PDB file of N, CA and C in Angstrom:
ATOM      1  N   MET A   1      78.037  91.035  36.753  1.00 60.00           N
ATOM      2  CA  MET A   1      77.580  91.054  38.110  1.00 60.00           C
ATOM      3  C   MET A   1      76.144  91.562  38.140  1.00 60.00           C
ATOM      4  N   THR A   2      75.344  90.884  38.891  1.00 67.00           N
ATOM      5  CA  THR A   2      73.929  91.214  38.956  1.00 67.00           C
ATOM      6  C   THR A   2      73.646  92.045  40.202  1.00 67.00           C
ATOM      7  N   GLU A   3      72.927  93.131  40.004  1.00 70.00           N
ATOM      8  CA  GLU A   3      72.562  93.981  41.148  1.00 70.00           C
ATOM      9  C   GLU A   3      71.201  93.547  41.674  1.00 70.00           C
ATOM     10  N   VAL A   4      71.100  93.480  42.978  1.00 67.00           N
ATOM     11  CA  VAL A   4      69.843  93.110  43.614  1.00 67.00           C
ATOM     12  C   VAL A   4      69.339  94.323  44.382  1.00 67.00           C
ATOM     13  N   PHE A   5      68.162  94.757  44.056  1.00 65.00           N
ATOM     14  CA  PHE A   5      67.554  95.892  44.750  1.00 65.00           C
ATOM     15  C   PHE A   5      66.564  95.360  45.771  1.00 65.00           C
ATOM     16  N   VAL A   6      66.726  95.811  46.985  1.00 61.00           N
ATOM     17  CA  VAL A   6      65.815  95.407  48.052  1.00 61.00           C
ATOM     18  C   VAL A   6      64.900  96.596  48.338  1.00 61.00           C
ATOM     19  N   SER A   7      63.634  96.372  48.243  1.00 63.00           N
ATOM     20  CA  SER A   7      62.697  97.468  48.500  1.00 63.00           C
ATOM     21  C   SER A   7      62.529  97.659  50.007  1.00 63.00           C
ATOM     22  N   ALA A   8      62.061  98.813  50.368  1.00 57.00           N
ATOM     23  CA  ALA A   8      61.847  99.121  51.780  1.00 57.00           C
ATOM     24  C   ALA A   8      60.733  98.238  52.329  1.00 57.00           C
ATOM     25  N   PRO A   9      60.831  97.853  53.595  1.00 59.00           N
ATOM     26  CA  PRO A   9      59.777  97.015  54.163  1.00 59.00           C
ATOM     27  C   PRO A   9      58.475  97.805  54.263  1.00 59.00           C
ATOM     28  N   PRO A  10      57.364  97.138  54.142  1.00 59.00           N
ATOM     29  CA  PRO A  10      56.080  97.842  54.232  1.00 59.00           C
ATOM     30  C   PRO A  10      55.875  98.418  55.634  1.00 59.00           C
ATOM     31  N   LEU A  11      54.994  99.388  55.706  1.00 57.00           N
ATOM     32  CA  LEU A  11      54.742 100.085  56.962  1.00 57.00           C
ATOM     33  C   LEU A  11      54.250  99.135  58.046  1.00 57.00           C
ATOM     34  N   VAL A  12      53.495  98.151  57.656  1.00 57.00           N
ATOM     35  CA  VAL A  12      52.954  97.203  58.637  1.00 57.00           C
ATOM     36  C   VAL A  12      54.086  96.447  59.321  1.00 57.00           C
ATOM     37  N   ALA A  13      55.132  96.142  58.601  1.00 54.00           N
ATOM     38  CA  ALA A  13      56.245  95.415  59.191  1.00 54.00           C
ATOM     39  C   ALA A  13      57.039  96.286  60.162  1.00 54.00           C
ATOM     40  N   LEU A  14      56.957  97.621  60.010  1.00 58.00           N
ATOM     41  CA  LEU A  14      57.686  98.514  60.906  1.00 58.00           C
ATOM     42  C   LEU A  14      57.018  98.648  62.276  1.00 58.00           C
ATOM     43  N   VAL A  15      55.748  98.353  62.338  1.00 64.00           N
ATOM     44  CA  VAL A  15      55.032  98.432  63.612  1.00 64.00           C
ATOM     45  C   VAL A  15      55.405  97.224  64.444  1.00 64.00           C
ATOM     46  N   THR A  16      55.989  97.488  65.583  1.00 74.00           N
ATOM     47  CA  THR A  16      56.421  96.385  66.441  1.00 74.00           C
ATOM     48  C   THR A  16      55.408  96.150  67.546  1.00 74.00           C
ATOM     49  N   ALA A  17      55.560  95.046  68.212  1.00 70.00           N
ATOM     50  CA  ALA A  17      54.640  94.715  69.305  1.00 70.00           C
ATOM     51  C   ALA A  17      54.775  95.722  70.441  1.00 70.00           C
ATOM     52  N   GLY A  18      55.972  96.218  70.663  1.00 74.00           N
ATOM     53  CA  GLY A  18      56.171  97.193  71.738  1.00 74.00           C
ATOM     54  C   GLY A  18      55.433  98.490  71.489  1.00 74.00           C
ATOM     55  N   SER A  19      55.423  98.953  70.234  1.00 82.00           N
ATOM     56  CA  SER A  19      54.715 100.202  69.940  1.00 82.00           C
ATOM     57  C   SER A  19      53.207 100.008  70.032  1.00 82.00           C
ATOM     58  N   VAL A  20      52.729  98.826  69.674  1.00 83.00           N
ATOM     59  CA  VAL A  20      51.301  98.546  69.804  1.00 83.00           C
ATOM     60  C   VAL A  20      50.904  98.521  71.277  1.00 83.00           C
ATOM     61  N   LEU A  21      51.728  97.914  72.116  1.00 85.00           N
ATOM     62  CA  LEU A  21      51.432  97.883  73.551  1.00 85.00           C
ATOM     63  C   LEU A  21      51.491  99.276  74.166  1.00 85.00           C
ATOM     64  N   LEU A  22      52.443 100.085  73.727  1.00 87.00           N
ATOM     65  CA  LEU A  22      52.536 101.460  74.218  1.00 87.00           C
ATOM     66  C   LEU A  22      51.309 102.262  73.828  1.00 87.00           C
ATOM     67  N   LEU A  23      50.861 102.129  72.603  1.00 90.00           N
ATOM     68  CA  LEU A  23      49.664 102.825  72.152  1.00 90.00           C
ATOM     69  C   LEU A  23      48.432 102.350  72.927  1.00 90.00           C
ATOM     70  N   ALA A  24      48.321 101.053  73.162  1.00 92.00           N
ATOM     71  CA  ALA A  24      47.196 100.512  73.925  1.00 92.00           C
ATOM     72  C   ALA A  24      47.212 101.042  75.365  1.00 92.00           C
ATOM     73  N   ALA A  25      48.397 101.158  75.956  1.00 94.00           N
ATOM     74  CA  ALA A  25      48.501 101.682  77.315  1.00 94.00           C
ATOM     75  C   ALA A  25      48.100 103.152  77.368  1.00 94.00           C
ATOM     76  N   LEU A  26      48.518 103.934  76.381  1.00 95.00           N
ATOM     77  CA  LEU A  26      48.134 105.350  76.343  1.00 95.00           C
ATOM     78  C   LEU A  26      46.639 105.528  76.162  1.00 95.00           C
ATOM     79  N   VAL A  27      46.036 104.709  75.323  1.00 95.00           N
ATOM     80  CA  VAL A  27      44.578 104.776  75.132  1.00 95.00           C
ATOM     81  C   VAL A  27      43.867 104.382  76.414  1.00 95.00           C
ATOM     82  N   ALA A  28      44.355 103.360  77.101  1.00 97.00           N
ATOM     83  CA  ALA A  28      43.738 102.934  78.362  1.00 97.00           C
ATOM     84  C   ALA A  28      43.842 104.032  79.426  1.00 97.00           C
ATOM     85  N   LEU A  29      44.986 104.711  79.492  1.00 96.00           N
ATOM     86  CA  LEU A  29      45.125 105.820  80.441  1.00 96.00           C
ATOM     87  C   LEU A  29      44.177 106.960  80.127  1.00 96.00           C
ATOM     88  N   ALA A  30      44.029 107.290  78.858  1.00 94.00           N
ATOM     89  CA  ALA A  30      43.133 108.375  78.465  1.00 94.00           C
ATOM     90  C   ALA A  30      41.682 108.032  78.789  1.00 94.00           C
ATOM     91  N   VAL A  31      41.272 106.813  78.493  1.00 95.00           N
ATOM     92  CA  VAL A  31      39.901 106.388  78.798  1.00 95.00           C
ATOM     93  C   VAL A  31      39.680 106.376  80.308  1.00 95.00           C
ATOM     94  N   GLY A  32      40.672 105.917  81.059  1.00 95.00           N
ATOM     95  CA  GLY A  32      40.556 105.913  82.521  1.00 95.00           C
ATOM     96  C   GLY A  32      40.433 107.316  83.091  1.00 95.00           C
ATOM     97  N   TYR A  33      41.186 108.271  82.540  1.00 93.00           N
ATOM     98  CA  TYR A  33      41.104 109.651  83.023  1.00 93.00           C
ATOM     99  C   TYR A  33      39.745 110.272  82.697  1.00 93.00           C
ATOM    100  N   VAL A  34      39.222 109.992  81.515  1.00 92.00           N
ATOM    101  CA  VAL A  34      37.897 110.523  81.151  1.00 92.00           C
ATOM    102  C   VAL A  34      36.835 109.939  82.071  1.00 92.00           C
ATOM    103  N   LEU A  35      36.911 108.647  82.362  1.00 94.00           N
ATOM    104  CA  LEU A  35      35.945 108.037  83.285  1.00 94.00           C
ATOM    105  C   LEU A  35      36.075 108.623  84.687  1.00 94.00           C
ATOM    106  N   ALA A  36      37.295 108.849  85.148  1.00 92.00           N
ATOM    107  CA  ALA A  36      37.500 109.439  86.472  1.00 92.00           C
ATOM    108  C   ALA A  36      36.938 110.855  86.520  1.00 92.00           C
ATOM    109  N   CYS A  37      37.081 111.597  85.436  1.00 91.00           N
ATOM    110  CA  CYS A  37      36.536 112.961  85.398  1.00 91.00           C
ATOM    111  C   CYS A  37      35.012 112.960  85.396  1.00 91.00           C
ATOM    112  N   ARG A  38      34.416 111.942  84.804  1.00 91.00           N
ATOM    113  CA  ARG A  38      32.949 111.865  84.809  1.00 91.00           C
ATOM    114  C   ARG A  38      32.420 111.423  86.172  1.00 91.00           C
ATOM    115  N   ILE A  39      33.138 110.515  86.839  1.00 93.00           N
ATOM    116  CA  ILE A  39      32.676 110.013  88.138  1.00 93.00           C
ATOM    117  C   ILE A  39      33.019 110.985  89.256  1.00 93.00           C
ATOM    118  N   TRP A  40      34.256 111.478  89.286  1.00 92.00           N
ATOM    119  CA  TRP A  40      34.723 112.399  90.323  1.00 92.00           C
ATOM    120  C   TRP A  40      35.146 113.715  89.665  1.00 92.00           C
ATOM    121  N   PRO A  41      34.203 114.645  89.451  1.00 93.00           N
ATOM    122  CA  PRO A  41      34.553 115.869  88.723  1.00 93.00           C
ATOM    123  C   PRO A  41      35.399 116.851  89.528  1.00 93.00           C
ATOM    124  N   TYR A  42      35.472 116.689  90.833  1.00 92.00           N
ATOM    125  CA  TYR A  42      36.205 117.639  91.663  1.00 92.00           C
ATOM    126  C   TYR A  42      37.482 117.026  92.222  1.00 92.00           C
ATOM    127  N   ALA A  43      38.484 117.866  92.429  1.00 91.00           N
ATOM    128  CA  ALA A  43      39.734 117.472  93.075  1.00 91.00           C
ATOM    129  C   ALA A  43      40.033 118.503  94.164  1.00 91.00           C
ATOM    130  N   ASN A  44      40.996 118.208  95.020  1.00 92.00           N
ATOM    131  CA  ASN A  44      41.371 119.155  96.062  1.00 92.00           C
ATOM    132  C   ASN A  44      41.975 120.412  95.446  1.00 92.00           C
ATOM    133  N   CYS A  45      41.693 121.540  96.072  1.00 92.00           N
ATOM    134  CA  CYS A  45      42.260 122.809  95.628  1.00 92.00           C
ATOM    135  C   CYS A  45      43.768 122.774  95.890  1.00 92.00           C
ATOM    136  N   PRO A  46      44.586 123.134  94.884  1.00 90.00           N
ATOM    137  CA  PRO A  46      46.034 123.070  95.093  1.00 90.00           C
ATOM    138  C   PRO A  46      46.560 124.158  96.030  1.00 90.00           C
ATOM    139  N   ARG A  47      45.849 125.253  96.167  1.00 90.00           N
ATOM    140  CA  ARG A  47      46.352 126.337  97.008  1.00 90.00           C
ATOM    141  C   ARG A  47      46.144 126.041  98.491  1.00 90.00           C
ATOM    142  N   CYS A  48      44.954 125.547  98.857  1.00 89.00           N
ATOM    143  CA  CYS A  48      44.666 125.305 100.281  1.00 89.00           C
ATOM    144  C   CYS A  48      44.751 123.821 100.641  1.00 89.00           C
ATOM    145  N   HIS A  49      45.074 122.961  99.671  1.00 87.00           N
ATOM    146  CA  HIS A  49      45.196 121.510  99.885  1.00 87.00           C
ATOM    147  C   HIS A  49      43.898 120.890 100.388  1.00 87.00           C
ATOM    148  N   GLY A  50      42.762 121.446  99.972  1.00 88.00           N
ATOM    149  CA  GLY A  50      41.472 120.868 100.308  1.00 88.00           C
ATOM    150  C   GLY A  50      40.872 121.337 101.620  1.00 88.00           C
ATOM    151  N   SER A  51      41.536 122.211 102.357  1.00 88.00           N
ATOM    152  CA  SER A  51      40.988 122.651 103.637  1.00 88.00           C
ATOM    153  C   SER A  51      39.989 123.786 103.471  1.00 88.00           C
ATOM    154  N   GLY A  52      40.104 124.567 102.405  1.00 88.00           N
ATOM    155  CA  GLY A  52      39.203 125.696 102.196  1.00 88.00           C
ATOM    156  C   GLY A  52      39.638 126.947 102.932  1.00 88.00           C
ATOM    157  N   LYS A  53      40.758 126.874 103.633  1.00 88.00           N
ATOM    158  CA  LYS A  53      41.237 128.010 104.420  1.00 88.00           C
ATOM    159  C   LYS A  53      42.541 128.545 103.853  1.00 88.00           C
ATOM    160  N   SER A  54      42.707 129.832 103.978  1.00 84.00           N
ATOM    161  CA  SER A  54      43.960 130.470 103.605  1.00 84.00           C
ATOM    162  C   SER A  54      44.432 131.238 104.825  1.00 84.00           C
ATOM    163  N   GLY A  55      45.632 130.962 105.256  1.00 79.00           N
ATOM    164  CA  GLY A  55      46.113 131.561 106.497  1.00 79.00           C
ATOM    165  C   GLY A  55      46.929 132.813 106.293  1.00 79.00           C
ATOM    166  N   SER A  56      47.057 133.566 107.374  1.00 77.00           N
ATOM    167  CA  SER A  56      47.916 134.739 107.368  1.00 77.00           C
ATOM    168  C   SER A  56      49.367 134.281 107.524  1.00 77.00           C
ATOM    169  N   PRO A  57      50.322 135.163 107.305  1.00 77.00           N
ATOM    170  CA  PRO A  57      51.721 134.755 107.468  1.00 77.00           C
ATOM    171  C   PRO A  57      52.047 134.252 108.881  1.00 77.00           C
ATOM    172  N   THR A  58      51.369 134.769 109.903  1.00 78.00           N
ATOM    173  CA  THR A  58      51.629 134.315 111.267  1.00 78.00           C
ATOM    174  C   THR A  58      50.824 133.071 111.625  1.00 78.00           C
ATOM    175  N   ARG A  59      49.913 132.685 110.772  1.00 74.00           N
ATOM    176  CA  ARG A  59      49.041 131.512 110.968  1.00 74.00           C
ATOM    177  C   ARG A  59      48.121 131.632 112.185  1.00 74.00           C
ATOM    178  N   LYS A  60      47.825 132.841 112.609  1.00 80.00           N
ATOM    179  CA  LYS A  60      46.908 133.015 113.735  1.00 80.00           C
ATOM    180  C   LYS A  60      45.478 133.261 113.257  1.00 80.00           C
ATOM    181  N   ARG A  61      45.325 133.727 112.033  1.00 84.00           N
ATOM    182  CA  ARG A  61      43.989 134.006 111.503  1.00 84.00           C
ATOM    183  C   ARG A  61      43.839 133.320 110.155  1.00 84.00           C
ATOM    184  N   PHE A  62      42.606 132.963 109.851  1.00 86.00           N
ATOM    185  CA  PHE A  62      42.306 132.300 108.596  1.00 86.00           C
ATOM    186  C   PHE A  62      41.174 133.015 107.887  1.00 86.00           C
ATOM    187  N   ARG A  63      41.113 132.839 106.588  1.00 87.00           N
ATOM    188  CA  ARG A  63      40.006 133.323 105.781  1.00 87.00           C
ATOM    189  C   ARG A  63      39.745 132.271 104.712  1.00 87.00           C
ATOM    190  N   ASN A  64      38.686 132.453 103.959  1.00 90.00           N
ATOM    191  CA  ASN A  64      38.390 131.505 102.883  1.00 90.00           C
ATOM    192  C   ASN A  64      39.453 131.594 101.798  1.00 90.00           C
ATOM    193  N   CYS A  65      39.754 130.472 101.231  1.00 90.00           N
ATOM    194  CA  CYS A  65      40.732 130.423 100.149  1.00 90.00           C
ATOM    195  C   CYS A  65      40.179 131.210  98.956  1.00 90.00           C
ATOM    196  N   PRO A  66      40.964 132.124  98.384  1.00 89.00           N
ATOM    197  CA  PRO A  66      40.446 132.912  97.269  1.00 89.00           C
ATOM    198  C   PRO A  66      40.267 132.104  95.982  1.00 89.00           C
ATOM    199  N   ARG A  67      40.976 131.025  95.819  1.00 89.00           N
ATOM    200  CA  ARG A  67      40.862 130.252  94.587  1.00 89.00           C
ATOM    201  C   ARG A  67      39.603 129.388  94.577  1.00 89.00           C
ATOM    202  N   CYS A  68      39.288 128.748  95.693  1.00 91.00           N
ATOM    203  CA  CYS A  68      38.121 127.842  95.719  1.00 91.00           C
ATOM    204  C   CYS A  68      36.947 128.419  96.506  1.00 91.00           C
ATOM    205  N   GLN A  69      37.052 129.650  96.990  1.00 90.00           N
ATOM    206  CA  GLN A  69      36.018 130.326  97.780  1.00 90.00           C
ATOM    207  C   GLN A  69      35.610 129.532  99.017  1.00 90.00           C
ATOM    208  N   GLY A  70      36.545 128.811  99.613  1.00 89.00           N
ATOM    209  CA  GLY A  70      36.305 128.113 100.868  1.00 89.00           C
ATOM    210  C   GLY A  70      35.724 126.722 100.730  1.00 89.00           C
ATOM    211  N   THR A  71      35.518 126.227  99.521  1.00 91.00           N
ATOM    212  CA  THR A  71      34.960 124.888  99.365  1.00 91.00           C
ATOM    213  C   THR A  71      36.021 123.808  99.499  1.00 91.00           C
ATOM    214  N   GLY A  72      37.270 124.128  99.177  1.00 91.00           N
ATOM    215  CA  GLY A  72      38.340 123.140  99.226  1.00 91.00           C
ATOM    216  C   GLY A  72      38.401 122.266  97.998  1.00 91.00           C
ATOM    217  N   ARG A  73      37.544 122.535  97.017  1.00 92.00           N
ATOM    218  CA  ARG A  73      37.508 121.703  95.821  1.00 92.00           C
ATOM    219  C   ARG A  73      37.638 122.571  94.574  1.00 92.00           C
ATOM    220  N   ARG A  74      38.095 121.963  93.503  1.00 92.00           N
ATOM    221  CA  ARG A  74      38.156 122.627  92.207  1.00 92.00           C
ATOM    222  C   ARG A  74      37.711 121.633  91.145  1.00 92.00           C
ATOM    223  N   ILE A  75      37.263 122.145  90.017  1.00 91.00           N
ATOM    224  CA  ILE A  75      36.846 121.273  88.926  1.00 91.00           C
ATOM    225  C   ILE A  75      38.090 120.835  88.159  1.00 91.00           C
ATOM    226  N   ARG A  76      38.181 119.539  87.874  1.00 91.00           N
ATOM    227  CA  ARG A  76      39.319 119.002  87.136  1.00 91.00           C
ATOM    228  C   ARG A  76      39.352 119.562  85.714  1.00 91.00           C
ATOM    229  N   LEU A  77      40.545 119.615  85.146  1.00 89.00           N
ATOM    230  CA  LEU A  77      40.706 120.108  83.788  1.00 89.00           C
ATOM    231  C   LEU A  77      39.929 119.244  82.793  1.00 89.00           C
ATOM    232  N   GLY A  78      39.987 117.944  82.929  1.00 89.00           N
ATOM    233  CA  GLY A  78      39.261 117.049  82.027  1.00 89.00           C
ATOM    234  C   GLY A  78      37.762 117.258  82.104  1.00 89.00           C
ATOM    235  N   ARG A  79      37.258 117.545  83.298  1.00 91.00           N
ATOM    236  CA  ARG A  79      35.822 117.780  83.442  1.00 91.00           C
ATOM    237  C   ARG A  79      35.421 119.094  82.777  1.00 91.00           C
ATOM    238  N   ARG A  80      36.274 120.111  82.885  1.00 90.00           N
ATOM    239  CA  ARG A  80      35.992 121.378  82.206  1.00 90.00           C
ATOM    240  C   ARG A  80      35.929 121.176  80.699  1.00 90.00           C
ATOM    241  N   LEU A  81      36.843 120.367  80.167  1.00 88.00           N
ATOM    242  CA  LEU A  81      36.832 120.097  78.734  1.00 88.00           C
ATOM    243  C   LEU A  81      35.596 119.305  78.322  1.00 88.00           C
ATOM    244  N   LEU A  82      35.179 118.332  79.141  1.00 86.00           N
ATOM    245  CA  LEU A  82      33.961 117.573  78.843  1.00 86.00           C
ATOM    246  C   LEU A  82      32.740 118.488  78.877  1.00 86.00           C
ATOM    247  N   ASP A  83      32.663 119.372  79.868  1.00 86.00           N
ATOM    248  CA  ASP A  83      31.530 120.284  79.959  1.00 86.00           C
ATOM    249  C   ASP A  83      31.496 121.253  78.782  1.00 86.00           C
ATOM    250  N   ARG A  84      32.665 121.718  78.348  1.00 84.00           N
ATOM    251  CA  ARG A  84      32.731 122.640  77.214  1.00 84.00           C
ATOM    252  C   ARG A  84      32.284 121.932  75.932  1.00 84.00           C
ATOM    253  N   ARG A  85      32.679 120.661  75.787  1.00 80.00           N
ATOM    254  CA  ARG A  85      32.278 119.907  74.600  1.00 80.00           C
ATOM    255  C   ARG A  85      30.767 119.730  74.547  1.00 80.00           C
ATOM    256  N   HIS A  86      30.145 119.463  75.703  1.00 75.00           N
ATOM    257  CA  HIS A  86      28.701 119.256  75.736  1.00 75.00           C
ATOM    258  C   HIS A  86      27.937 120.560  75.572  1.00 75.00           C
ATOM    259  N   SER A  87      28.508 121.685  76.002  1.00 76.00           N
ATOM    260  CA  SER A  87      27.796 122.961  75.886  1.00 76.00           C
ATOM    261  C   SER A  87      27.840 123.502  74.459  1.00 76.00           C
ATOM    262  N   ASN A  88      28.774 123.028  73.636  1.00 72.00           N
ATOM    263  CA  ASN A  88      28.886 123.507  72.254  1.00 72.00           C
ATOM    264  C   ASN A  88      27.966 122.761  71.301  1.00 72.00           C
ATOM    265  N   ARG A  89      27.237 121.811  71.761  1.00 64.00           N
ATOM    266  CA  ARG A  89      26.345 121.049  70.875  1.00 64.00           C
ATOM    267  C   ARG A  89      25.076 121.782  70.610  1.00 64.00           C
TER     268      ARG A  89
END
C-alpha cells in the first residue's frame, strides 16, 4: 500500500476574497477617519452636547462647561494623535 502525503496549502491560498475585502474596508475606514480629523479637527463636547453650558441641578442657572470652557467643542482623538506625531519631528 502506498502512502500519499499531502502538504499544507501555501499561505497565499489561505487568503480568501472575503478577508481581502474586509482588510480593504478597514483601511478605507482608517483613511476616511484621518481625513475627517484633518478637515474637521473639532467635535461637540460630550458633556454639554455642544452648547457650552453646564446647568445646575434645578436648571435655573448656567455656567460655562468645565470640560470645554464654554466653547462647546473638543479636539478629536485622531487630531490629537496627528498633532503629537507632527510635534515629535
